[in-house]
Coordinates of C-alpha atoms in Angstrom, one line a residue:
F109 CA 0.3 4.2 28.1
R110 CA -0.9 1.7 30.7
G111 CA -2.2 4.4 33.0
I112 CA -4.9 5.6 30.6
I113 CA -6.3 2.1 29.8
V114 CA -9.4 2.5 32.0
F115 CA -10.2 5.9 30.6
L116 CA -9.8 4.6 27.0
C117 CA -12.1 1.7 27.6
L118 CA -14.9 4.1 28.6
H119 CA -14.2 6.8 26.0
S120 CA -13.1 5.0 22.8
Q121 CA -14.1 2.7 20.0
P122 CA -12.3 -0.3 18.6
A123 CA -10.6 -0.3 15.2
H124 CA -11.7 -3.0 12.7
M125 CA -8.8 -5.5 12.5
L126 CA -7.9 -8.0 9.7
W127 CA -5.4 -10.8 10.5
F128 CA -3.8 -13.7 8.7
D129 CA -1.4 -16.5 9.7
R130 CA 2.0 -17.3 8.3
K131 CA 4.6 -20.0 9.1
K132 CA 6.8 -17.7 11.3
Y133 CA 4.6 -14.6 11.8
V134 CA 1.0 -13.5 12.4
T135 CA 0.0 -10.2 10.7
A136 CA -2.6 -7.9 12.2
N137 CA -3.8 -4.8 10.3
F138 CA -5.7 -2.2 12.3
L139 CA -7.9 -0.3 9.8
V140 CA -7.8 3.4 10.8
H141 CA -8.0 6.4 8.4
K142 CA -5.0 8.7 8.9
P143 CA -3.9 7.3 12.3
K144 CA -2.0 9.6 14.6
D145 CA -0.6 9.5 18.2
V146 CA -0.2 5.8 17.6
K147 CA 0.8 3.7 20.6
V148 CA 1.3 -0.1 20.3
D149 CA 2.2 -2.2 23.4
I150 CA 3.2 -5.6 22.2
Q151 CA 3.5 -8.1 25.1
P152 CA 4.3 -11.8 25.0
D153 CA 0.7 -12.8 25.4
K154 CA -1.4 -9.7 24.4
I155 CA -1.4 -6.5 22.3
I156 CA -2.8 -3.1 23.3
F157 CA -3.4 -0.7 20.4
C158 CA -4.3 3.0 20.8
C159 CA -4.5 6.0 18.4
K160 CA -6.7 8.8 17.0
N161 CA -8.2 8.8 13.6
H162 CA -8.7 11.7 11.1
T163 CA -11.7 13.0 13.1
D164 CA -9.9 12.7 16.5
D165 CA -12.0 9.8 17.6
V166 CA -10.0 7.7 20.2
I167 CA -9.4 4.2 19.0
Y168 CA -8.5 1.4 21.5
N169 CA -8.1 -2.3 21.0
E170 CA -6.9 -4.9 23.5
V171 CA -6.8 -8.7 23.0
N172 CA -4.9 -11.7 24.3
F173 CA -3.1 -13.8 21.7
Y174 CA -3.9 -17.3 20.9
D175 CA -0.3 -18.3 21.6
R176 CA 2.8 -16.5 22.8
I177 CA 4.9 -14.2 20.5
E178 CA 8.5 -12.9 20.5
I179 CA 8.3 -9.2 21.4
N180 CA 11.8 -8.4 20.3
D181 CA 11.1 -9.6 16.7
S182 CA 7.7 -8.0 16.5
R183 CA 7.0 -4.6 15.1
E184 CA 4.5 -2.2 13.8
R185 CA 4.3 0.2 10.8
V186 CA 1.9 3.2 10.3
Y187 CA 0.3 3.8 6.9
E188 CA -2.3 6.2 5.5
R189 CA -5.3 3.9 6.2
A190 CA -4.0 1.3 8.5
V191 CA -1.4 0.3 11.2
H192 CA 0.3 -3.0 10.3
V193 CA 1.6 -5.2 13.1
L194 CA 4.0 -8.1 12.5
L195 CA 4.1 -10.6 15.3
R196 CA 6.9 -13.3 15.5
K197 CA 5.6 -16.6 16.8
V198 CA 7.4 -18.4 19.6
K199 CA 6.4 -21.7 17.9
P200 CA 7.2 -21.0 14.2
D201 CA 5.5 -24.1 12.7
Y202 CA 2.4 -23.9 14.7
A203 CA -0.8 -22.7 12.9
W204 CA -3.1 -20.3 14.8
P205 CA -6.8 -21.3 14.2
R206 CA -7.8 -17.9 15.6
F207 CA -6.1 -14.6 16.6
Q208 CA -7.6 -14.3 20.1
K209 CA -7.1 -16.6 23.1
D210 CA -10.8 -17.0 23.9
E211 CA -13.0 -18.9 21.5
A212 CA -15.5 -16.1 21.6
K213 CA -14.4 -13.7 18.8
P214 CA -14.8 -9.9 19.3
S215 CA -16.9 -8.4 16.5
W216 CA -14.0 -6.1 15.4
I217 CA -11.7 -9.1 14.5
A218 CA -12.0 -10.7 11.0
V219 CA -9.9 -13.0 8.9
D220 CA -8.1 -11.4 6.0
F221 CA -9.2 -13.9 3.4
D222 CA -7.3 -12.0 0.6
N223 CA -4.0 -12.9 2.3
W224 CA -4.9 -16.2 4.1
R225 CA -3.4 -19.3 2.6
D226 CA -1.9 -22.6 3.5
W227 CA 1.8 -21.7 4.5
E228 CA 3.2 -25.2 4.2
H229 CA 6.5 -25.0 2.2
E230 CA 5.9 -21.3 1.7
E231 CA 9.6 -20.5 1.8
D232 CA 10.1 -22.3 -1.5
E233 CA 6.8 -21.2 -3.1
G234 CA 7.3 -18.7 -5.9
K235 CA 11.1 -18.9 -6.0
E236 CA 11.2 -20.1 -9.6
E237 CA 8.8 -17.2 -10.6
Y238 CA 11.1 -14.8 -8.8
D239 CA 14.3 -16.1 -10.4
R240 CA 12.7 -15.9 -13.8
Y241 CA 11.4 -12.4 -13.2
V242 CA 14.9 -11.3 -12.2
D243 CA 16.4 -12.8 -15.4
M244 CA 13.8 -11.0 -17.5
I245 CA 14.5 -7.6 -15.9
R246 CA 18.2 -8.1 -16.5
E247 CA 17.7 -9.2 -20.1
M248 CA 15.5 -6.1 -20.8
S249 CA 17.9 -3.8 -19.0
T250 CA 20.8 -4.8 -21.3
T251 CA 18.9 -3.6 -24.4
N252 CA 17.1 -0.7 -22.9
K253 CA 18.1 1.2 -19.8
G254 CA 21.6 0.0 -18.9
E255 CA 22.9 -2.2 -16.1
A256 CA 20.3 -4.2 -14.1
P257 CA 19.7 -2.9 -10.6
D258 CA 20.5 -5.0 -7.6
M259 CA 17.5 -7.1 -6.5
D260 CA 16.6 -8.9 -3.3
D261 CA 13.2 -10.5 -3.0
L262 CA 11.8 -8.4 -5.8
D263 CA 13.0 -5.0 -4.5
F264 CA 15.7 -2.9 -6.0
V265 CA 17.3 0.6 -6.0
T266 CA 16.4 3.2 -8.6
S267 CA 16.0 7.0 -8.8
V268 CA 13.1 9.4 -9.0
V269 CA 12.7 11.1 -12.4
S270 CA 9.7 13.3 -11.5
C271 CA 7.1 13.9 -8.8
C272 CA 3.9 15.9 -9.6
P273 CA 0.8 16.6 -7.6
A274 CA -2.1 14.3 -8.6
E275 CA -5.5 13.0 -7.5
L276 CA -6.7 9.4 -7.2
K277 CA -10.4 8.6 -7.3
Q278 CA -11.3 5.5 -5.3
E279 CA -14.2 3.8 -3.6
V280 CA -14.0 3.3 0.2
N281 CA -16.9 1.5 1.9
G282 CA -19.1 2.1 -1.0
K283 CA -18.4 5.9 -1.1
K284 CA -16.4 7.6 -3.9
E285 CA -13.4 9.6 -2.5
T286 CA -10.8 11.7 -4.2
L287 CA -7.4 11.3 -2.6
K288 CA -4.8 14.0 -3.1
G289 CA -1.2 12.8 -3.7
F290 CA 1.6 12.6 -6.2
N291 CA 2.4 10.8 -9.5
V292 CA 6.0 9.6 -9.4
K293 CA 8.0 8.5 -12.4
L294 CA 11.1 6.3 -11.8
Q295 CA 14.2 5.5 -13.8
D296 CA 13.0 1.9 -13.8
T297 CA 10.4 -0.1 -11.9
V298 CA 9.4 -3.7 -11.1
L299 CA 5.8 -2.6 -10.3
F300 CA 3.3 -3.6 -13.0
P301 CA 0.9 -0.9 -14.2
E302 CA -2.7 -2.0 -14.7
G303 CA -3.5 -3.2 -18.2
G304 CA -4.6 -6.2 -20.3
G305 CA -7.4 -7.0 -17.8
Q306 CA -4.9 -7.3 -14.9
P307 CA -4.9 -4.9 -11.9
D308 CA -1.7 -3.0 -11.0
D309 CA 0.9 -4.1 -8.5
H310 CA 1.2 -2.5 -5.1
G311 CA 4.3 -2.1 -3.0
L312 CA 6.6 0.5 -1.5
I313 CA 8.9 3.2 -2.7
G314 CA 11.1 3.6 0.3
D315 CA 8.6 3.6 3.2
V316 CA 5.9 5.2 1.1
P317 CA 3.0 2.9 0.0
V318 CA 2.3 2.8 -3.8
L319 CA -1.5 3.0 -4.1
R320 CA -1.9 2.8 -7.8
V321 CA 0.4 2.2 -10.9
T322 CA -0.9 3.3 -14.3
R323 CA 0.7 3.3 -17.7
Q324 CA 1.4 6.5 -19.7
G325 CA 2.9 5.5 -23.0
P326 CA 6.1 3.7 -22.2
E327 CA 6.3 5.1 -18.7
A328 CA 4.7 3.9 -15.4
L329 CA 3.1 6.4 -13.0
H330 CA 3.2 5.5 -9.3
F331 CA 0.6 7.2 -7.2
V332 CA 1.8 7.9 -3.6
S333 CA 0.4 10.0 -0.8
S334 CA 3.8 11.7 0.1
P335 CA 6.1 13.6 -2.2
L336 CA 9.5 12.3 -3.3
D337 CA 12.5 14.4 -4.3
E338 CA 13.6 14.3 -8.0
G339 CA 16.9 12.5 -8.3
Q340 CA 16.4 10.8 -5.0
E341 CA 17.7 7.3 -4.8
V342 CA 14.9 5.0 -3.6
Q343 CA 14.3 1.3 -3.0
V344 CA 11.2 -0.2 -4.7
K345 CA 9.6 -3.3 -3.2
V346 CA 6.8 -5.4 -4.7
D347 CA 3.8 -6.7 -2.7
W348 CA 4.6 -10.3 -3.5
E349 CA 1.3 -11.7 -2.2
R350 CA -0.7 -9.5 -4.6
R351 CA 1.8 -10.1 -7.5
F352 CA 1.8 -13.9 -7.2
D353 CA -2.0 -13.9 -7.0
H354 CA -2.3 -11.9 -10.2
M355 CA 0.2 -14.2 -11.9
Q356 CA -1.9 -17.2 -11.1
Q357 CA -5.1 -15.7 -12.2
H358 CA -3.7 -14.3 -15.4
S359 CA -1.9 -17.4 -16.5
G360 CA -5.0 -19.4 -15.6
Q361 CA -7.0 -17.1 -17.9
H362 CA -4.6 -17.8 -20.8
L363 CA -4.9 -21.5 -20.3
I364 CA -8.7 -21.6 -20.0
T365 CA -9.1 -19.3 -23.0
A366 CA -6.8 -21.4 -25.2
L367 CA -8.5 -24.7 -24.3
A368 CA -12.0 -23.3 -24.6
D369 CA -11.1 -22.2 -28.2
T370 CA -9.4 -25.5 -29.0
F371 CA -12.2 -27.7 -27.6
F372 CA -15.3 -25.8 -28.5
G373 CA -14.3 -22.9 -30.8
Y374 CA -15.4 -20.4 -28.1
K375 CA -13.3 -17.2 -28.5
T376 CA -12.5 -14.9 -25.5
T377 CA -13.7 -11.3 -26.1
S378 CA -12.7 -9.9 -22.7
W379 CA -11.8 -10.8 -19.2
E380 CA -11.7 -9.3 -15.7
L381 CA -9.4 -10.2 -12.8
G382 CA -11.6 -9.5 -9.8
R383 CA -10.6 -9.1 -6.2
Q384 CA -12.2 -12.5 -5.2
R385 CA -13.0 -14.2 -8.5
S386 CA -12.3 -13.7 -12.2
T387 CA -14.5 -13.7 -15.3
I388 CA -13.8 -14.6 -18.9
E389 CA -16.3 -13.4 -21.5
L390 CA -16.8 -16.1 -24.2
D391 CA -18.4 -15.5 -27.6
T392 CA -21.2 -18.1 -27.2
P393 CA -24.8 -17.7 -25.9
S394 CA -24.4 -20.6 -23.5
M395 CA -22.2 -23.4 -22.2
K396 CA -23.4 -26.8 -21.3
P397 CA -22.6 -28.4 -17.9
G398 CA -20.8 -31.2 -19.7
Q399 CA -18.6 -28.7 -21.6
L400 CA -17.8 -26.9 -18.3
Q401 CA -16.7 -30.2 -16.6
A402 CA -14.6 -31.3 -19.6
L403 CA -12.9 -27.9 -19.7
E404 CA -12.1 -28.0 -16.0
E405 CA -10.6 -31.5 -16.3
A406 CA -8.5 -30.5 -19.3
V407 CA -7.0 -27.3 -17.7
N408 CA -6.1 -29.2 -14.5
E409 CA -4.5 -32.0 -16.5
K410 CA -2.3 -29.4 -18.2
I411 CA -1.3 -28.1 -14.7
R412 CA -0.3 -31.5 -13.6
A413 CA 1.7 -32.0 -16.8
H414 CA 4.2 -29.3 -15.6
V415 CA 4.0 -27.3 -18.9
P416 CA 6.6 -24.5 -19.2
V417 CA 5.5 -20.9 -19.7
T418 CA 8.1 -18.6 -21.5
V419 CA 8.3 -14.9 -22.5
Q420 CA 9.4 -13.9 -26.0
L421 CA 10.1 -10.3 -27.1
L422 CA 9.5 -9.7 -30.9
S423 CA 9.8 -6.7 -33.1
I424 CA 6.5 -5.4 -34.4
D425 CA 7.4 -6.4 -38.0
D426 CA 8.5 -9.9 -37.1
P427 CA 6.4 -12.5 -39.2
A428 CA 6.0 -14.6 -36.0
V429 CA 3.7 -11.9 -34.6
E430 CA 1.0 -12.8 -37.1
K431 CA 0.8 -16.3 -35.7
V432 CA 0.0 -15.5 -32.1
R433 CA -3.4 -14.9 -30.5
S434 CA -4.2 -11.2 -30.0
R435 CA -7.0 -8.7 -29.5
G436 CA -4.9 -5.9 -30.9
L437 CA -2.3 -3.5 -29.5
P438 CA -3.1 -0.2 -27.7
D439 CA -2.7 3.0 -29.7
D440 CA 0.1 4.2 -27.6
H441 CA 2.1 1.0 -27.7
A442 CA 5.9 1.4 -27.8
G443 CA 8.8 -1.0 -27.9
P444 CA 8.9 -4.8 -28.7
I445 CA 5.9 -7.1 -28.7
R446 CA 5.7 -9.4 -25.7
I447 CA 4.5 -12.9 -26.2
I448 CA 3.5 -15.3 -23.5
D449 CA 4.1 -18.9 -24.7
I450 CA 2.5 -21.8 -23.0
E451 CA 4.4 -24.6 -24.6
G452 CA 2.4 -26.5 -27.2
I453 CA -0.9 -24.9 -26.0
D454 CA -1.0 -21.1 -26.6
A455 CA 1.0 -18.1 -27.7
N456 CA -0.5 -14.8 -26.9
M457 CA 0.4 -11.1 -26.9
C458 CA 0.3 -9.9 -23.3
C459 CA 1.9 -7.3 -21.1
G460 CA 0.9 -9.0 -17.8
T461 CA 2.8 -11.0 -15.2
H462 CA 2.7 -14.8 -15.4
V463 CA 4.0 -18.0 -13.7
S464 CA 7.0 -19.7 -15.4
N465 CA 5.3 -23.2 -15.3
L466 CA 1.6 -24.2 -15.3
S467 CA 2.3 -26.4 -12.2
H468 CA 2.6 -23.2 -10.2
L469 CA -1.1 -22.6 -10.8
Q470 CA -1.7 -25.5 -8.4
V471 CA -5.4 -25.9 -9.4
I472 CA -8.2 -24.2 -11.3
K473 CA -11.8 -24.3 -10.3
L474 CA -14.5 -23.3 -12.8
L475 CA -17.3 -22.0 -10.5
G476 CA -20.0 -21.7 -13.3
T477 CA -21.3 -19.4 -16.0
E478 CA -23.6 -16.4 -16.1
K479 CA -25.5 -14.8 -19.0
G480 CA -23.3 -12.0 -20.4
K481 CA -23.9 -9.0 -22.7
K482 CA -24.7 -9.2 -26.4
N483 CA -25.5 -12.9 -26.4
K484 CA -22.3 -13.9 -24.7
T485 CA -21.4 -16.1 -21.7
N486 CA -19.4 -15.1 -18.6
L487 CA -17.2 -18.0 -17.3
I488 CA -16.3 -17.5 -13.6
F489 CA -13.1 -19.1 -12.3
L490 CA -10.6 -19.3 -9.4
A491 CA -6.9 -20.2 -9.7
G492 CA -4.2 -21.2 -7.3
N493 CA -4.3 -19.9 -3.8
R494 CA -7.8 -18.5 -4.3
V495 CA -9.1 -22.0 -4.6
L496 CA -7.6 -22.8 -1.2
K497 CA -9.1 -19.6 0.3
Y498 CA -12.5 -20.4 -1.2
A499 CA -12.4 -24.0 0.2
E500 CA -11.4 -22.6 3.7
K501 CA -14.2 -20.0 3.6
S502 CA -16.7 -22.5 2.3
Y503 CA -15.8 -25.0 5.1
S504 CA -16.0 -22.2 7.7
T505 CA -19.5 -21.3 6.4
E506 CA -20.5 -25.0 6.4
R507 CA -19.5 -25.4 10.0
S508 CA -21.5 -22.3 11.0
L509 CA -24.5 -23.6 9.2
V510 CA -24.2 -27.0 10.9
S511 CA -24.2 -25.2 14.2
L512 CA -27.2 -23.0 13.3
L513 CA -29.3 -25.5 11.5
K514 CA -28.5 -28.5 13.7
T515 CA -28.1 -30.7 10.6
G516 CA -25.3 -32.1 8.5
P517 CA -24.1 -30.4 5.3
D518 CA -26.1 -32.6 3.0
E519 CA -29.4 -31.5 4.7
H520 CA -28.6 -27.8 4.6
V521 CA -30.7 -27.0 1.5
E522 CA -33.7 -28.9 2.8
A523 CA -33.4 -27.3 6.2
V524 CA -33.3 -23.8 4.7
D525 CA -36.2 -24.6 2.4
K526 CA -38.3 -25.6 5.5
L527 CA -37.3 -22.5 7.3
Q528 CA -38.3 -20.3 4.4
K529 CA -41.7 -21.9 4.2
S530 CA -42.2 -21.5 7.9
V531 CA -41.2 -17.8 7.7
K532 CA -43.7 -17.3 4.8
L533 CA -46.5 -18.9 6.8
L534 CA -45.7 -16.7 9.8
Q535 CA -45.5 -13.6 7.6
K536 CA -48.9 -14.5 6.2
T537 CA -50.4 -15.0 9.6
N538 CA -48.8 -11.8 10.9
L539 CA -50.3 -9.9 8.0
T540 CA -53.7 -11.2 8.7
L541 CA -53.4 -10.2 12.3
L542 CA -52.2 -6.7 11.3
R543 CA -55.3 -6.3 9.1
D544 CA -57.6 -7.4 11.8
M545 CA -55.9 -5.0 14.2
A546 CA -56.2 -2.1 11.8
V547 CA -60.0 -2.6 11.6
L548 CA -60.3 -2.8 15.4
I549 CA -58.2 0.3 15.9
A550 CA -60.4 2.2 13.4
Q551 CA -63.6 0.9 15.0
N552 CA -62.4 1.8 18.5
F553 CA -61.8 5.4 17.4
K554 CA -65.2 5.6 15.7
N555 CA -67.0 4.3 18.8
D556 CA -65.4 6.9 21.0
P557 CA -67.9 9.7 21.7
Q558 CA -65.0 12.1 22.5
R559 CA -63.0 11.3 19.4
G560 CA -62.8 14.8 17.9
N561 CA -61.7 15.5 14.3
F562 CA -58.0 14.3 14.5
F563 CA -56.6 10.8 14.8
S564 CA -52.9 9.9 15.1
L565 CA -51.1 6.5 15.5
H566 CA -47.5 5.2 15.3
K567 CA -46.7 1.5 15.1
K568 CA -43.3 0.0 14.7
E569 CA -44.6 -3.1 12.8
G570 CA -46.8 -2.4 9.8
D571 CA -46.9 -1.4 6.2
N572 CA -48.8 0.8 3.8
E573 CA -51.7 -1.6 3.7
F574 CA -52.1 -1.5 7.5
M575 CA -52.2 2.3 7.4
N576 CA -54.6 2.5 4.5
I577 CA -57.1 0.0 6.1
I578 CA -57.3 2.3 9.2
A579 CA -57.7 5.4 6.9
N580 CA -60.4 3.6 4.9
E581 CA -62.4 2.5 8.0
I582 CA -62.4 6.0 9.5
N583 CA -64.6 8.7 7.9
T584 CA -61.8 10.9 6.5
E585 CA -64.3 13.4 5.1
E586 CA -64.6 14.7 8.7
T587 CA -61.4 13.5 10.4
L588 CA -57.7 14.2 9.7
V589 CA -55.7 11.0 10.1
F590 CA -51.9 10.9 10.5
L591 CA -50.4 7.4 10.6
T592 CA -46.7 6.2 10.6
V593 CA -44.9 2.9 10.8
G594 CA -41.2 2.1 11.3
E595 CA -38.5 2.9 13.9
E596 CA -39.4 5.8 16.2
K597 CA -36.3 7.8 15.3
G598 CA -35.4 6.1 12.1
P599 CA -36.8 5.7 8.6
G600 CA -40.4 4.7 8.0
L601 CA -43.7 5.2 6.1
F602 CA -46.5 7.7 6.6
V603 CA -50.0 8.5 5.5
L604 CA -52.0 11.7 5.9
A605 CA -55.7 11.3 5.0
G606 CA -58.7 13.5 5.5
P607 CA -60.6 16.4 3.8
S608 CA -58.8 17.2 0.5
G609 CA -58.2 20.9 1.4
P610 CA -56.3 20.4 4.7
V611 CA -54.4 17.3 3.2
A612 CA -53.3 19.3 0.2
E613 CA -52.2 22.2 2.4
M614 CA -50.4 20.2 5.1
G615 CA -49.0 17.3 3.1
P616 CA -45.9 19.1 1.8
R617 CA -45.1 20.5 5.3
V618 CA -45.3 17.0 6.7
L619 CA -43.0 15.8 4.0
E620 CA -40.5 18.5 4.7
I621 CA -40.4 17.9 8.5
L622 CA -40.0 14.1 8.1
Q623 CA -37.3 14.6 5.4
G624 CA -39.2 12.3 3.1
K625 CA -40.5 11.8 -0.4
G626 CA -44.1 11.3 -1.4
A627 CA -47.1 12.7 -3.2
G628 CA -50.9 12.9 -2.7
K629 CA -54.3 13.4 -4.4
N630 CA -58.0 13.0 -3.5
G631 CA -57.5 13.6 0.2
R632 CA -54.6 11.2 0.8
F633 CA -50.9 12.1 1.0
Q634 CA -48.4 9.3 1.6
G635 CA -44.7 8.5 1.2
K636 CA -41.4 7.5 2.8
A637 CA -39.8 9.3 5.7
N638 CA -36.0 9.4 6.1
S639 CA -36.5 10.1 9.8
L640 CA -39.5 9.8 12.2
A641 CA -37.6 11.6 15.0
R642 CA -39.7 14.8 14.5
R643 CA -43.0 12.9 14.3
G644 CA -44.3 14.6 17.5
E645 CA -43.7 18.0 15.9
V646 CA -45.9 16.9 12.9
E647 CA -48.6 15.7 15.2
A648 CA -48.7 19.0 17.2
L649 CA -48.8 20.9 13.9
L650 CA -51.8 18.9 12.6
Q651 CA -53.6 19.2 16.0
Q652 CA -53.2 22.9 15.9
H653 CA -54.5 23.0 12.3
C654 CA -57.6 21.0 13.2
K655 CA -58.3 23.3 16.2
H656 CA -58.0 26.3 13.9
L657 CA -60.5 24.8 11.4
T658 CA -62.9 24.0 14.3
S659 CA -62.8 27.5 15.6
E660 CA -63.5 28.9 12.1
E661 CA -66.5 26.6 11.7
E662 CA -67.9 27.8 15.0

């Protein structure tokens, strides 16, 4: 492994890496699609990572740690789209402000803000929610599917009922992809299927990552990339970080919804638990700043009051069902009605996961409102650990702006405003110079006694106005003009101007060679080019056409 380091440095590319800090461990996730030939050399003061991706590109990363780690208690695990590395700290209660030793950060290292949080007292955090969830599973199992499974940190043993080929449509880096895999049904599960505005749980079935959990009537379908044998006994483990985040956001939504209704009569018509922030759609055209502040103060007061949150299971014909808040049941609902009761505040039908006490929400921040659809208002909020991450990210941004703008945080808006005005003035000056240059270029060509009947020019800086000024200044009734602006081998703009006959004939061919889009009329054809790499080919073609026209005239 060490003997090929020099070769790899010269013939490889680094993997993008996300990392986050914990009390005892540091986690690094190397993002590689279908990694193979994976080699990870974990040393006390550095890590060397090497593999190939799905297109056989060589991946190589090497970095010195901020502090020393225990190599015997550190390990890696390979997944479909990443290699996860868990590093045990030598100093367990010592926070790492950065992953690498040097202050200069490589471009491929980034903080995993979705998993970053303050780890003080993290061993006790969520224990009460876990205990309550275990009790609920056991209670439901006694009336439904037999004896409760053994559980340890939200993982338990169950068996595979069925495993069928399936496809999962997902978006990766802005591109839609279809992933082939399998839908697995289990005898029982602790993984929540998406529903009620809440995304699904993720986790593991054995060593196989669960990428999606959906509901099919009373059953949960677990999408995995590798097949499992029917009847096979498997251990299911919940991704607790993701679960607890969803619990905080969902319980936070119930609290905000209840108090917005109580205080102002604003009903919630829908909500969305987003990856970074969540949105509640309120049935009101607007919300005043004073109302937003009063609502935020009220929800945080309830959090500080340590209000219990309980789960009730009622039969569908129970009269108590009529007294709870609900937007209706799905058509394929089966089994008892589940009620989430925030003591003295709200009772609501809900299938989602929740905290057992409002104090576990920590804090709620109402970021603001946006105009919604059909005369409604979208209220944007963060709850719990997301507020801490938001504050950390905002502080990091603030520090960067202090360094860039050379001013304190209170002067950032004023400093950016001055910069924008300066940029606008420079752009205006630059545009004036470009116009003057266009006129001079055209006049220089016209004053050349050897100018001929063809003119071509490429300029990296410029726009359509720059090209059209040149074309207007040159007598295009006698001269064929080909102008381009943009990167020499990248995208850009073009203009073909001249006698209407040659322009109409050659315009579509120019468009085809430049892989562009455009149109023309009255002796002018212009458009966008996806690539100017073959510009020289177009120029040679037009020159040849002009020579042919000249020979015909003679």
